[in-house]
Amino acid sequence: MGIREVAQSASVSPATVSRVITGAARVSPATATRVLRAIRALNFRANEAARALAVQKKLKRSDGG
């Protein structure tokens, strides 16, 4: 189960799901509610290993490495 499945269930993009999960950007209350309902219905759990890799990759890009 991943962000793509949650996005498909909530009829939004994977980026919108990510925004709701992280709270990084404004998402309309109605959209956030749809995403949160899909997360609960699908029993979505964030993959911490994938998140750690993404953060590491982002840090490497920001320091030119």
JSON list of C-alpha atoms in Angstrom, two decimals:
[
{"chain": "A", "resi": 1, "resn": "MET", "atom": "CA", "xyz": [0.00, 0.00, 0.00]},
{"chain": "A", "resi": 2, "resn": "GLY", "atom": "CA", "xyz": [1.51, 3.29, -1.07]},
{"chain": "A", "resi": 3, "resn": "ILE", "atom": "CA", "xyz": [0.79, 6.93, -1.67]},
{"chain": "A", "resi": 4, "resn": "ARG", "atom": "CA", "xyz": [-0.32, 6.18, -5.23]},
{"chain": "A", "resi": 5, "resn": "GLU", "atom": "CA", "xyz": [-3.12, 3.90, -4.03]},
{"chain": "A", "resi": 6, "resn": "VAL", "atom": "CA", "xyz": [-4.25, 6.49, -1.48]},
{"chain": "A", "resi": 7, "resn": "ALA", "atom": "CA", "xyz": [-4.18, 9.16, -4.17]},
{"chain": "A", "resi": 8, "resn": "GLN", "atom": "CA", "xyz": [-6.25, 7.04, -6.54]},
{"chain": "A", "resi": 9, "resn": "SER", "atom": "CA", "xyz": [-8.79, 6.29, -3.81]},
{"chain": "A", "resi": 10, "resn": "ALA", "atom": "CA", "xyz": [-9.10, 9.98, -2.90]},
{"chain": "A", "resi": 11, "resn": "SER", "atom": "CA", "xyz": [-9.05, 11.14, -6.56]},
{"chain": "A", "resi": 12, "resn": "VAL", "atom": "CA", "xyz": [-6.03, 13.37, -6.01]},
{"chain": "A", "resi": 13, "resn": "SER", "atom": "CA", "xyz": [-2.39, 13.35, -7.03]},
{"chain": "A", "resi": 14, "resn": "PRO", "atom": "CA", "xyz": [0.31, 11.57, -5.01]},
{"chain": "A", "resi": 15, "resn": "ALA", "atom": "CA", "xyz": [1.81, 15.02, -4.35]},
{"chain": "A", "resi": 16, "resn": "THR", "atom": "CA", "xyz": [-1.43, 16.10, -2.68]},
{"chain": "A", "resi": 17, "resn": "VAL", "atom": "CA", "xyz": [-1.36, 13.02, -0.45]},
{"chain": "A", "resi": 18, "resn": "SER", "atom": "CA", "xyz": [2.21, 13.88, 0.48]},
{"chain": "A", "resi": 19, "resn": "ARG", "atom": "CA", "xyz": [1.21, 17.46, 1.29]},
{"chain": "A", "resi": 20, "resn": "VAL", "atom": "CA", "xyz": [-1.59, 16.27, 3.57]},
{"chain": "A", "resi": 21, "resn": "ILE", "atom": "CA", "xyz": [0.70, 13.81, 5.36]},
{"chain": "A", "resi": 22, "resn": "THR", "atom": "CA", "xyz": [3.52, 16.31, 5.91]},
{"chain": "A", "resi": 23, "resn": "GLY", "atom": "CA", "xyz": [1.44, 19.45, 6.28]},
{"chain": "A", "resi": 24, "resn": "ALA", "atom": "CA", "xyz": [4.03, 21.11, 4.06]},
{"chain": "A", "resi": 25, "resn": "ALA", "atom": "CA", "xyz": [1.60, 23.06, 1.88]},
{"chain": "A", "resi": 26, "resn": "ARG", "atom": "CA", "xyz": [-1.94, 24.32, 1.96]},
{"chain": "A", "resi": 27, "resn": "VAL", "atom": "CA", "xyz": [-4.57, 21.86, 0.88]},
{"chain": "A", "resi": 28, "resn": "SER", "atom": "CA", "xyz": [-8.27, 22.66, 0.95]},
{"chain": "A", "resi": 29, "resn": "PRO", "atom": "CA", "xyz": [-10.11, 21.25, 3.95]},
{"chain": "A", "resi": 30, "resn": "ALA", "atom": "CA", "xyz": [-12.39, 19.18, 1.71]},
{"chain": "A", "resi": 31, "resn": "THR", "atom": "CA", "xyz": [-9.44, 17.63, -0.11]},
{"chain": "A", "resi": 32, "resn": "ALA", "atom": "CA", "xyz": [-7.56, 16.96, 3.13]},
{"chain": "A", "resi": 33, "resn": "THR", "atom": "CA", "xyz": [-10.64, 15.23, 4.53]},
{"chain": "A", "resi": 34, "resn": "ARG", "atom": "CA", "xyz": [-10.91, 13.01, 1.42]},
{"chain": "A", "resi": 35, "resn": "VAL", "atom": "CA", "xyz": [-7.24, 12.08, 1.68]},
{"chain": "A", "resi": 36, "resn": "LEU", "atom": "CA", "xyz": [-7.43, 11.36, 5.42]},
{"chain": "A", "resi": 37, "resn": "ARG", "atom": "CA", "xyz": [-10.50, 9.18, 4.89]},
{"chain": "A", "resi": 38, "resn": "ALA", "atom": "CA", "xyz": [-8.69, 7.23, 2.16]},
{"chain": "A", "resi": 39, "resn": "ILE", "atom": "CA", "xyz": [-5.65, 6.82, 4.45]},
{"chain": "A", "resi": 40, "resn": "ARG", "atom": "CA", "xyz": [-7.88, 5.39, 7.19]},
{"chain": "A", "resi": 41, "resn": "ALA", "atom": "CA", "xyz": [-9.93, 3.20, 4.84]},
{"chain": "A", "resi": 42, "resn": "LEU", "atom": "CA", "xyz": [-6.82, 1.69, 3.26]},
{"chain": "A", "resi": 43, "resn": "ASN", "atom": "CA", "xyz": [-4.96, 1.46, 6.58]},
{"chain": "A", "resi": 44, "resn": "PHE", "atom": "CA", "xyz": [-2.04, 3.35, 5.04]},
{"chain": "A", "resi": 45, "resn": "ARG", "atom": "CA", "xyz": [1.19, 3.52, 7.02]},
{"chain": "A", "resi": 46, "resn": "ALA", "atom": "CA", "xyz": [4.07, 5.68, 5.88]},
{"chain": "A", "resi": 47, "resn": "ASN", "atom": "CA", "xyz": [7.18, 3.73, 4.95]},
{"chain": "A", "resi": 48, "resn": "GLU", "atom": "CA", "xyz": [9.85, 5.21, 7.22]},
{"chain": "A", "resi": 49, "resn": "ALA", "atom": "CA", "xyz": [12.72, 3.61, 5.28]},
{"chain": "A", "resi": 50, "resn": "ALA", "atom": "CA", "xyz": [11.50, 5.20, 2.04]},
{"chain": "A", "resi": 51, "resn": "ARG", "atom": "CA", "xyz": [11.10, 8.53, 3.78]},
{"chain": "A", "resi": 52, "resn": "ALA", "atom": "CA", "xyz": [14.64, 8.37, 5.16]},
{"chain": "A", "resi": 53, "resn": "LEU", "atom": "CA", "xyz": [16.01, 7.61, 1.69]},
{"chain": "A", "resi": 54, "resn": "ALA", "atom": "CA", "xyz": [14.08, 10.51, 0.17]},
{"chain": "A", "resi": 55, "resn": "VAL", "atom": "CA", "xyz": [15.41, 12.92, 2.80]},
{"chain": "A", "resi": 56, "resn": "GLN", "atom": "CA", "xyz": [18.95, 11.66, 2.28]},
{"chain": "A", "resi": 57, "resn": "LYS", "atom": "CA", "xyz": [18.60, 12.08, -1.49]},
{"chain": "A", "resi": 58, "resn": "LYS", "atom": "CA", "xyz": [17.26, 15.62, -1.04]},
{"chain": "A", "resi": 59, "resn": "LEU", "atom": "CA", "xyz": [20.16, 16.54, 1.24]},
{"chain": "A", "resi": 60, "resn": "LYS", "atom": "CA", "xyz": [22.68, 15.25, -1.30]},
{"chain": "A", "resi": 61, "resn": "ARG", "atom": "CA", "xyz": [21.10, 17.39, -4.03]},
{"chain": "A", "resi": 62, "resn": "SER", "atom": "CA", "xyz": [21.13, 20.51, -1.87]},
{"chain": "A", "resi": 63, "resn": "ASP", "atom": "CA", "xyz": [24.85, 20.24, -1.07]},
{"chain": "A", "resi": 64, "resn": "GLY", "atom": "CA", "xyz": [25.86, 19.57, -4.66]},
{"chain": "A", "resi": 65, "resn": "GLY", "atom": "CA", "xyz": [26.67, 15.88, -4.06]}
]
